[in-house]
XYZ file of C-alpha atoms in Angstrom:
656
model
C 11.905 12.045 19.904
C 10.571 10.650 16.636
C 12.369 13.367 14.675
C 15.613 12.531 16.478
C 15.076 8.893 15.499
C 15.022 9.916 11.827
C 18.351 11.690 12.303
C 19.797 8.651 14.105
C 18.814 6.356 11.251
C 20.453 8.710 8.765
C 23.695 8.912 10.745
C 23.740 5.127 11.013
C 23.309 4.781 7.239
C 20.022 2.896 7.713
C 17.451 5.521 6.766
C 16.928 4.173 3.232
C 16.472 0.624 4.502
C 14.085 1.769 7.242
C 12.222 4.377 5.188
C 8.751 2.807 5.765
C 9.176 3.696 9.458
C 9.404 7.406 8.670
C 5.671 7.756 8.064
C 4.907 6.684 11.618
C 7.812 8.597 13.141
C 6.586 11.874 11.639
C 2.841 11.310 12.016
C 2.574 13.651 15.010
C 5.544 15.946 14.296
C 4.960 19.698 14.634
C 6.144 22.447 12.292
C 9.617 22.814 13.788
C 10.058 19.050 13.982
C 9.040 18.626 10.353
C 11.512 21.280 9.252
C 14.326 19.555 11.147
C 13.324 16.156 9.767
C 13.078 17.642 6.290
C 16.666 18.882 6.406
C 17.714 15.300 7.117
C 15.399 13.676 4.577
C 16.392 15.967 1.704
C 19.916 14.545 2.020
C 18.530 11.055 1.366
C 18.731 9.958 -2.263
C 15.390 8.607 -3.546
C 17.180 5.962 -5.618
C 18.704 4.497 -2.445
C 15.228 4.111 -0.970
C 13.824 2.642 -4.177
C 16.522 -0.035 -4.236
C 15.354 -1.145 -0.797
C 11.631 -0.508 -1.309
C 10.830 -0.450 -5.047
C 7.085 0.028 -4.483
C 7.584 3.406 -2.799
C 5.824 6.172 -4.711
C 8.132 8.969 -5.814
C 7.030 12.367 -7.149
C 9.109 15.003 -8.893
C 8.078 18.337 -7.414
C 9.201 21.661 -8.896
C 9.078 24.780 -6.741
C 9.145 28.118 -8.570
C 7.884 31.588 -7.809
C 8.328 35.332 -7.676
C 10.362 35.485 -4.465
C 12.599 33.184 -2.457
C 10.752 29.884 -2.041
C 13.524 27.373 -1.363
C 12.722 27.232 2.350
C 9.600 25.236 1.537
C 11.617 22.306 0.126
C 12.756 20.681 3.427
C 9.340 20.834 5.061
C 7.707 19.657 1.830
C 10.101 16.690 1.758
C 8.997 15.828 5.289
C 5.305 16.306 4.511
C 5.513 13.813 1.647
C 7.477 11.413 3.845
C 4.629 11.577 6.389
C 2.502 9.867 3.754
C 5.119 7.320 2.720
C 6.135 9.264 -0.404
C 9.514 10.241 -1.801
C 10.231 13.594 -3.407
C 12.651 14.533 -6.179
C 12.874 18.335 -5.893
C 13.489 20.889 -8.610
C 14.058 24.450 -7.398
C 13.574 27.268 -9.870
C 15.482 30.532 -10.109
C 14.643 33.585 -8.025
C 11.806 35.459 -9.777
C 12.094 32.970 -12.624
C 8.559 31.600 -12.817
C 7.611 33.482 -16.000
C 10.560 32.177 -18.029
C 10.354 28.684 -16.572
C 6.642 28.250 -17.309
C 6.678 30.226 -20.539
C 9.590 28.480 -22.295
C 8.843 24.879 -23.399
C 12.600 24.282 -23.531
C 13.234 25.374 -19.945
C 14.904 23.219 -17.314
C 11.551 23.040 -15.555
C 9.919 21.122 -18.392
C 13.027 18.999 -18.884
C 12.663 17.846 -15.263
C 9.227 16.383 -16.178
C 7.627 17.231 -12.814
C 4.547 15.592 -11.406
C 3.784 18.767 -9.461
C 4.807 22.344 -10.217
C 4.307 24.705 -7.295
C 4.209 28.267 -8.586
C 4.285 30.168 -5.301
C 2.794 33.636 -5.725
C 3.027 36.456 -3.156
C 1.765 40.064 -2.798
C 5.106 41.480 -3.947
C 4.351 40.226 -7.461
C 1.889 43.132 -7.593
C 3.397 45.783 -5.340
C 6.843 45.497 -6.946
C 5.268 46.999 -10.085
C 2.711 49.574 -8.955
C 5.268 52.274 -8.298
C 5.065 55.049 -5.700
C 2.797 56.797 -5.078
C 0.081 54.324 -6.049
C -3.676 54.367 -6.099
C -6.193 51.535 -6.036
C -6.592 51.942 -9.806
C -2.876 51.145 -10.189
C -3.230 47.994 -8.101
C -6.295 46.926 -10.064
C -4.434 47.387 -13.355
C -1.374 45.371 -12.255
C -3.547 42.682 -10.698
C -5.393 42.265 -13.985
C -2.133 42.031 -15.904
C -0.763 39.408 -13.504
C -3.899 37.267 -13.614
C -3.883 37.340 -17.418
C -0.166 36.468 -17.407
C -0.771 33.529 -15.078
C -3.635 32.344 -17.303
C -1.309 32.375 -20.343
C 1.434 30.548 -18.435
C -1.052 27.959 -17.223
C -2.243 27.413 -20.797
C 1.361 26.932 -21.932
C 1.885 24.451 -19.117
C -1.226 22.501 -20.158
C 0.084 22.311 -23.730
C 3.603 21.281 -22.740
C 3.620 19.264 -19.494
C 1.872 16.220 -18.119
C 1.794 17.156 -14.425
C -0.281 19.418 -12.203
C 0.353 23.150 -11.839
C -0.409 24.459 -8.349
C -1.145 28.161 -7.931
C -2.215 30.035 -4.822
C -4.205 33.096 -3.934
C -2.369 36.293 -2.986
C -2.760 37.363 0.659
C -3.631 41.019 1.134
C -1.607 42.312 4.090
C -2.381 45.074 6.533
C 0.959 46.588 5.532
C -0.622 47.275 2.126
C -4.085 48.360 3.264
C -2.681 50.683 5.959
C -0.977 52.718 3.250
C -4.447 53.720 2.013
C -5.729 56.169 4.593
C -9.427 56.428 3.672
C -11.772 53.573 4.376
C -13.626 53.787 1.063
C -10.401 53.204 -0.828
C -9.423 50.394 1.539
C -12.734 48.702 0.885
C -12.271 49.054 -2.861
C -8.710 47.701 -2.611
C -10.067 44.667 -0.795
C -12.758 44.199 -3.426
C -10.453 44.342 -6.451
C -7.872 42.150 -4.693
C -10.425 39.485 -3.868
C -11.825 39.622 -7.388
C -8.364 38.806 -8.756
C -7.982 35.955 -6.274
C -11.407 34.682 -7.318
C -10.181 34.562 -10.925
C -7.189 32.477 -9.801
C -9.444 30.119 -7.855
C -11.674 29.624 -10.907
C -8.810 28.961 -13.275
C -8.979 25.229 -12.598
C -12.541 25.146 -13.960
C -11.294 25.905 -17.468
C -7.810 24.366 -17.188
C -7.823 20.833 -15.721
C -4.050 20.950 -15.239
C -4.424 23.633 -12.549
C -5.132 23.440 -8.841
C -5.305 26.687 -6.856
C -4.689 26.648 -3.108
C -6.667 29.279 -1.205
C -4.331 30.737 1.415
C -7.048 32.705 3.239
C -8.316 29.746 5.323
C -4.729 28.957 6.338
C -4.070 32.557 7.369
C -7.332 32.498 9.348
C -5.732 29.884 11.603
C -3.559 32.678 12.978
C -0.508 32.278 10.756
C 1.442 35.415 9.892
C 1.497 36.161 6.184
C 4.986 37.604 6.057
C 8.103 38.358 8.067
C 9.145 41.866 7.074
C 12.842 41.243 7.682
C 12.880 38.091 5.573
C 10.833 39.848 2.914
C 13.149 42.858 2.675
C 16.520 41.191 3.261
C 16.025 37.765 1.642
C 13.162 38.251 -0.830
C 11.053 35.646 1.001
C 7.674 37.373 0.846
C 5.645 34.639 2.565
C 6.528 33.650 6.124
C 8.189 30.324 6.885
C 5.130 29.394 8.966
C 2.741 30.046 6.073
C 4.953 28.134 3.644
C 5.013 25.197 6.069
C 1.209 25.215 6.340
C 1.011 25.466 2.555
C 3.359 22.460 2.318
C 0.908 20.419 4.363
C -1.815 21.121 1.808
C 0.564 20.085 -0.957
C 1.269 16.859 0.933
C -2.433 16.039 0.826
C -2.539 16.720 -2.917
C 0.600 14.647 -3.522
C -0.912 11.752 -1.596
C -3.965 11.903 -3.848
C -1.865 12.033 -7.029
C 0.039 8.962 -5.820
C -3.221 7.025 -5.434
C -3.173 7.035 -1.625
C -6.406 8.909 -0.942
C -8.381 7.293 1.879
C -11.878 6.023 1.156
C -13.465 4.956 4.438
C -13.829 6.724 7.792
C -14.353 4.355 10.714
C -15.434 5.988 13.969
C -15.811 4.833 17.529
C -19.083 5.736 19.283
C -18.757 6.238 23.071
C -16.692 9.360 23.665
C -16.337 9.950 19.919
C -19.782 10.466 18.377
C -21.505 11.021 21.696
C -20.580 11.603 25.310
C -20.914 8.981 28.002
C -21.015 5.190 27.918
C -24.069 3.826 26.142
C -24.054 0.574 28.109
C -24.001 2.428 31.452
C -25.947 5.602 30.720
C -28.564 4.266 28.303
C -29.891 5.994 25.234
C -31.427 8.810 27.299
C -28.205 9.440 29.209
C -25.658 9.919 26.433
C -24.543 13.468 25.578
C -25.824 14.686 22.209
C -26.929 18.254 21.431
C -27.879 19.085 25.051
C -25.333 20.969 27.142
C -22.020 22.390 25.990
C -20.396 18.973 25.538
C -23.441 17.660 23.719
C -23.192 20.551 21.283
C -19.563 19.627 20.641
C -20.472 16.028 19.830
C -23.242 17.221 17.517
C -20.766 19.496 15.734
C -18.493 16.491 15.175
C -21.390 14.419 13.846
C -22.248 17.220 11.419
C -18.649 17.251 10.184
C -18.685 13.495 9.678
C -22.008 13.653 7.829
C -20.640 16.384 5.552
C -17.651 14.199 4.630
C -19.998 11.307 3.865
C -21.930 13.542 1.468
C -18.690 13.875 -0.545
C -18.388 10.135 -1.095
C -16.483 9.148 2.048
C -17.630 5.746 3.247
C -18.692 5.932 6.886
C -18.579 2.968 9.263
C -18.724 2.549 13.034
C -16.796 0.061 15.142
C -17.675 0.052 18.822
C -17.341 -2.193 21.842
C -21.043 -2.233 22.603
C -24.193 -4.264 22.159
C -25.510 -3.892 18.606
C -29.141 -3.568 19.692
C -28.375 -0.636 21.994
C -26.302 1.081 19.290
C -29.093 0.764 16.743
C -31.584 2.136 19.251
C -29.335 5.130 19.950
C -28.790 5.893 16.275
C -32.421 5.488 15.279
C -34.379 6.580 18.362
C -32.409 9.371 20.007
C -34.318 12.513 18.957
C -31.238 14.744 18.655
C -28.883 12.378 16.848
C -27.495 13.886 13.613
C -26.143 10.603 12.240
C -28.545 7.722 11.739
C -27.803 4.109 10.919
C -28.586 4.750 7.251
C -25.637 7.155 7.095
C -23.232 4.264 7.686
C -22.269 1.578 5.200
C -21.908 -0.708 8.218
C -22.276 -0.446 11.994
C -20.242 -3.033 13.901
C -20.847 -3.355 17.627
C -19.359 -6.313 19.502
C -16.621 -7.093 21.987
C -13.942 -8.267 19.588
C -10.630 -6.382 19.136
C -11.209 -3.381 16.906
C -8.343 -4.213 14.567
C -10.008 -7.556 13.828
C -13.270 -5.758 13.069
C -11.419 -3.365 10.766
C -9.875 -6.248 8.834
C -13.285 -7.897 8.441
C -14.894 -4.627 7.402
C -12.237 -4.081 4.753
C -12.929 -7.562 3.399
C -16.683 -6.952 3.305
C -16.177 -3.694 1.404
C -13.500 -5.237 -0.826
C -11.092 -2.503 0.266
C -7.538 -2.528 1.533
C -7.170 -1.590 5.202
C -4.790 1.097 3.896
C -7.901 2.861 2.564
C -9.227 3.436 6.087
C -9.072 6.260 8.616
C -9.855 5.228 12.198
C -10.964 7.834 14.783
C -11.228 6.917 18.463
C -10.917 8.712 21.786
C -9.159 5.751 23.426
C -5.362 5.962 23.398
C -5.265 2.191 23.954
C -7.442 1.415 20.913
C -5.523 3.888 18.743
C -2.197 2.382 19.759
C -3.403 -1.158 19.130
C -4.691 -0.343 15.649
C -1.422 1.469 14.806
C 0.568 -1.593 15.852
C -1.613 -4.251 14.205
C -2.648 -2.326 11.076
C 0.097 0.219 10.315
C -1.506 1.135 6.978
C -4.600 2.530 8.705
C -4.505 6.275 9.361
C -5.286 6.740 13.045
C -6.855 9.965 14.310
C -6.297 10.071 18.062
C -9.083 11.975 19.820
C -9.323 12.646 23.546
C -11.769 13.780 26.208
C -12.257 17.215 24.583
C -14.993 16.789 21.934
C -14.736 20.406 20.785
C -11.434 19.457 19.103
C -12.655 16.223 17.454
C -13.539 17.828 14.115
C -10.305 19.805 13.823
C -8.224 16.701 14.502
C -10.141 14.669 11.931
C -9.821 17.352 9.241
C -6.192 18.302 9.909
C -4.669 15.852 7.447
C -7.103 16.055 4.541
C -7.283 12.274 4.340
C -10.096 12.320 1.791
C -8.955 15.254 -0.358
C -9.195 14.857 -4.134
C -8.890 17.153 -7.130
C -12.513 16.949 -8.212
C -15.758 15.454 -6.962
C -17.569 13.301 -9.528
C -21.129 12.037 -9.719
C -19.807 8.605 -8.761
C -18.210 10.084 -5.643
C -21.497 11.403 -4.329
C -23.118 8.042 -5.030
C -20.340 5.968 -3.447
C -21.879 5.405 0.031
C -25.121 4.216 -1.529
C -23.246 1.957 -3.944
C -21.264 0.365 -1.139
C -24.386 -0.171 0.953
C -25.851 -1.932 -2.058
C -22.640 -3.944 -2.314
C -23.101 -5.213 1.218
C -26.663 -6.207 0.270
C -25.126 -8.155 -2.635
C -22.823 -9.910 -0.191
C -25.767 -10.888 1.983
C -27.545 -12.015 -1.187
C -24.517 -14.181 -2.054
C -24.656 -15.845 1.354
C -28.160 -17.117 0.535
C -26.922 -19.213 -2.420
C -25.389 -22.651 -2.334
C -23.008 -21.909 -5.224
C -21.251 -18.905 -6.716
C -22.611 -19.754 -10.191
C -26.197 -19.588 -8.967
C -25.480 -16.254 -7.302
C -23.902 -14.727 -10.408
C -26.755 -15.923 -12.610
C -29.327 -14.383 -10.278
C -27.335 -11.145 -9.976
C -28.141 -10.278 -13.635
C -24.837 -8.515 -14.368
C -25.023 -5.990 -17.219
C -21.960 -4.345 -18.773
C -21.702 -1.566 -21.334
C -18.338 -1.097 -23.073
C -17.984 2.144 -25.015
C -15.502 4.767 -26.117
C -14.911 7.233 -23.307
C -16.617 10.589 -23.761
C -15.311 13.944 -22.555
C -17.693 13.688 -19.609
C -15.954 10.479 -18.517
C -12.440 11.920 -18.316
C -12.495 13.083 -14.688
C -13.936 9.791 -13.474
C -11.428 7.715 -15.463
C -8.570 9.815 -14.120
C -9.934 9.262 -10.631
C -10.047 5.500 -11.204
C -6.352 5.511 -12.116
C -5.587 7.473 -8.945
C -7.715 5.457 -6.521
C -7.787 1.907 -7.900
C -4.990 -0.350 -6.675
C -6.124 -3.979 -6.657
C -7.510 -4.477 -10.181
C -5.108 -2.094 -11.889
C -2.758 -3.889 -14.248
C -0.088 -1.185 -14.325
C -1.101 1.314 -11.590
C -0.245 4.282 -13.797
C -1.607 7.433 -12.142
C -3.128 9.790 -14.707
C -4.462 13.315 -14.419
C -7.477 14.314 -16.561
C -5.167 15.951 -19.120
C -3.181 12.695 -19.376
C -6.359 10.745 -20.170
C -7.394 13.327 -22.766
C -3.939 13.320 -24.348
C -3.887 9.532 -24.636
C -7.342 9.416 -26.239
C -6.397 12.174 -28.701
C -3.358 10.346 -30.105
C -3.865 8.557 -33.461
C -4.441 4.853 -33.002
C -5.186 5.183 -29.280
C -8.494 4.800 -27.461
C -9.783 4.934 -23.917
C -12.682 2.563 -23.314
C -15.183 3.132 -20.520
C -16.810 0.283 -18.595
C -20.257 0.889 -17.084
C -21.983 -1.797 -15.028
C -25.307 -2.534 -13.361
C -27.192 -5.493 -11.902
C -30.452 -6.382 -10.197
C -29.651 -4.018 -7.311
C -29.117 -0.959 -9.493
C -26.562 1.077 -11.428
C -22.906 0.911 -10.456
C -21.860 3.737 -12.773
C -18.544 4.029 -14.583
C -16.468 1.378 -12.847
C -13.583 0.624 -15.212
C -11.422 1.721 -18.117
C -9.193 0.116 -20.731
C -6.373 1.976 -22.491
C -5.558 0.524 -25.920
C -3.549 1.526 -28.994
C -2.899 0.011 -32.391
C 0.689 -0.235 -33.676
C 0.829 -1.783 -37.133
C -1.043 -5.085 -36.827
C -0.837 -5.275 -33.040
C -3.321 -4.011 -30.456
C -1.656 -3.056 -27.173
C -3.599 -3.009 -23.915
C -1.616 -0.441 -21.971
C -3.796 -0.621 -18.899
C -6.987 -2.192 -17.665
C -8.497 -1.161 -14.362
C -11.734 -1.971 -12.603
C -13.212 -0.704 -9.345
C -12.813 -3.092 -6.447
C -16.586 -2.910 -5.976
C -17.315 -4.934 -9.102
C -14.492 -7.288 -9.994
C -14.717 -11.078 -9.645
C -18.140 -11.089 -11.317
C -17.001 -11.901 -14.843
C -17.067 -8.235 -15.896
C -13.336 -8.128 -16.509
C -13.409 -11.290 -18.664
C -16.367 -10.054 -20.713
C -14.658 -6.733 -21.470
C -11.291 -8.276 -22.304
C -12.853 -10.805 -24.659
C -14.828 -8.017 -26.351
C -11.560 -6.179 -27.013
C -10.107 -9.374 -28.522
C -13.107 -9.823 -30.767
C -12.819 -6.243 -32.016
C -9.122 -6.695 -32.706
C -9.868 -9.823 -34.716
C -12.669 -8.095 -36.656
C -10.260 -5.289 -37.546
C -7.845 -7.816 -39.087
C -5.132 -7.350 -36.467
C -2.536 -10.059 -35.936
C -2.333 -10.172 -32.150
C -3.035 -8.411 -28.857
C -0.353 -7.588 -26.309
C -1.177 -6.830 -22.678
C 1.053 -5.284 -20.016
C 1.153 -6.105 -16.310
C 3.324 -4.147 -13.896
C 3.469 -5.721 -10.411
C 2.901 -3.584 -7.327
C 2.384 -4.339 -3.661
C -1.405 -4.314 -4.085
C -2.267 -5.754 -7.521
C -0.918 -9.272 -7.061
C -4.372 -10.812 -7.400
C -4.401 -9.917 -11.129
C -0.889 -11.136 -11.981
C -2.388 -14.117 -13.859
C -5.309 -12.204 -15.399
C -4.009 -12.454 -18.937
C -2.943 -16.111 -18.758
C -6.340 -17.061 -17.339
C -7.909 -15.567 -20.445
C -5.951 -17.210 -23.235
C -2.775 -15.093 -23.315
C 0.729 -16.494 -23.104
C 3.687 -14.846 -21.444
C 6.331 -13.341 -23.722
C 9.842 -12.062 -23.120
C 9.840 -8.288 -23.662
C 11.973 -7.506 -26.677
C 12.872 -11.121 -27.436
C 11.084 -11.343 -30.759
C 10.704 -7.742 -31.777
C 6.981 -7.845 -31.008
C 7.529 -6.020 -27.764
C 10.195 -3.354 -27.825
C 10.903 -0.066 -26.169
C 9.015 1.888 -28.789
C 6.067 -0.429 -29.163
C 5.435 -0.764 -25.456
C 4.992 2.960 -25.071
C 8.354 3.545 -23.463
C 8.868 6.893 -21.857
C 10.089 9.450 -24.351
C 8.479 12.469 -22.778
C 10.421 14.954 -24.807
C 8.494 13.705 -27.828
C 5.127 12.847 -26.362
C 5.182 13.047 -22.589
C 1.523 13.054 -21.782
C 0.351 10.161 -23.896
C 3.294 8.035 -22.802
C 2.340 8.652 -19.210
C -0.531 6.267 -19.862
C 1.370 3.920 -22.136
C 4.525 3.366 -20.121
C 4.547 -0.397 -19.968
C 8.271 -0.802 -20.310
C 9.594 -0.183 -16.826
C 9.403 -1.333 -13.226
C 9.435 -5.074 -13.864
C 6.600 -5.006 -16.362
C 5.616 -8.292 -18.020
C 3.978 -8.777 -21.421
C 1.381 -11.274 -22.557
C 0.271 -12.130 -26.096
C -2.967 -13.404 -27.579
C -2.759 -14.590 -31.221
C -6.554 -14.186 -31.780
C -6.873 -17.702 -33.205
C -9.224 -18.884 -30.469
C -11.245 -16.384 -28.460
C -13.269 -17.789 -25.590
C -16.941 -17.061 -25.091
C -17.788 -14.454 -22.440
C -19.238 -15.631 -19.113
C -22.801 -16.774 -19.651
C -24.164 -14.784 -16.720
C -22.906 -11.411 -18.069
C -24.965 -9.420 -20.560
C -22.534 -7.268 -22.542
C -23.761 -4.233 -24.476
C -20.972 -3.470 -26.915
C -20.947 0.151 -28.028
C -17.501 0.119 -29.653
C -16.712 0.791 -33.273
C -14.263 -1.499 -35.072
C -10.764 -0.141 -34.266
C -8.768 1.445 -37.033
C -5.394 -0.002 -37.989
C -2.149 1.699 -38.753
C -1.373 3.655 -35.588
C 2.247 4.535 -35.014
C 4.402 3.781 -32.043
C 5.326 6.620 -29.753
């Protein structure tokens, strides 16, 4: 019914205007429904949606490969729409992936894609081994193909700014059955898996690459190929496998658009354990014992594993807090304990109100939350009141809880950093800070006692992944919300006259880690601040002012004439719209006096310097500019101790 509603909106000419509804309409759509919705959505022009909803994230996605891969485009369009994203597709030529990736002047690179899906299939090998073939022949061709892909990936890293997605090659029974002795079959499997292992490891040496492992998807019972489609149409992977692959790409696209979820909020009764705590007591709830108890324990283990990867874990339950704490801390077979949660909320208030309050306490948007509950009523209420929250509807079958939670990869990211693993601890400390604040009569007294320490330094190579992650995950204190991959950060820092500054913070409660970044470049006598972003955990403590003023002082010491800052408004960064004016800058009209022009603001000329301009694109989407003449630079907040590790910036950089 929801899919039909999408078609109705399109026929009525209202789909662009109502595009935000599509995410909810497709949230529970199955494979066939997504394909049908995709055929409708791919007829919708992204520009029509952007006129109605300019904050909608849009990604250019190129699909190339060895065989016919165009059937993935409709379902991929629908998968992105499920997450509120728009897709501009680019479809490569049949068997054209080598030319398209290998030629810097190809149409692929001209399309400037955010994602390039190079869909590989077993025929890329077996089309070249000849007949008859032996395992040695397969091993030789596999090696040649892996080395070819490595060279193409290196060319992509040198030429493009986006992410190249590869995949492992499924080994089919059709291939193994043509080898009649089991020793040779075993060796074929070994050399095949070794080649796939090389593809999976390619991202370790090339940060532009992500490799999707198809084996876990096939293990779900999906057919690898349809022989008729393979022979007659050159589509060597089945439509079902391509659709499941598209779901994985949807998760990656959501992450690249900065929409990765951060906090998992779970119900307790019927979700983490069986029974009703208030009726059955701590001894009577189902955990570990019995077949249902084992299912609830398996779900708790899954949740604890996610928390170990930096997912914030909270509980919201209609229960008495004392009984909940007793269950979590005293039940001998409980896997999750209260210390595993950043907050446990147990009361009789509406859950959507508790979620709003929790988001405020954690300084997160409710859009960063995933809510899992076995009550259809509670799930429906949260969907209605907080549409930005991802709702995972569970039911009375606990054996399926984990699969339903994991199905949409809500917390997927490209790389796990040290800060990720520390995130739950850091947020628990943040809640201690909030309680500490409540004990003071004034904010000034609190900040003075907090003993805020900031270190501003040039970003090192070891900081690149974390800074990229900040651009992808930070929305509120992010002055331009430019999403950058690690290669984009590296490219910006490598350009003459450009620097990426890292912000590290700590206080009386401990280290906060790398919590911010500033992108700057010198053009003649002007220092441009192309972006400034700070984790929501630490802003509003004077850290942002101290760092900005340090940048101004360095610009003055280098003999520069002025500093220009860029702000690009989005739906979530409105609280920093006056950041520059509150710190001594004045608003300027872009291009009015020649100080801010299309070249000097880092305008997008990707043919010349695509990657660096990805970070410096301050000239579009309603961006505003602010100027500081460096005549009077304010003193930093007295309660912040700044450790300045920056060298005096060099002058004379050139505009892009």
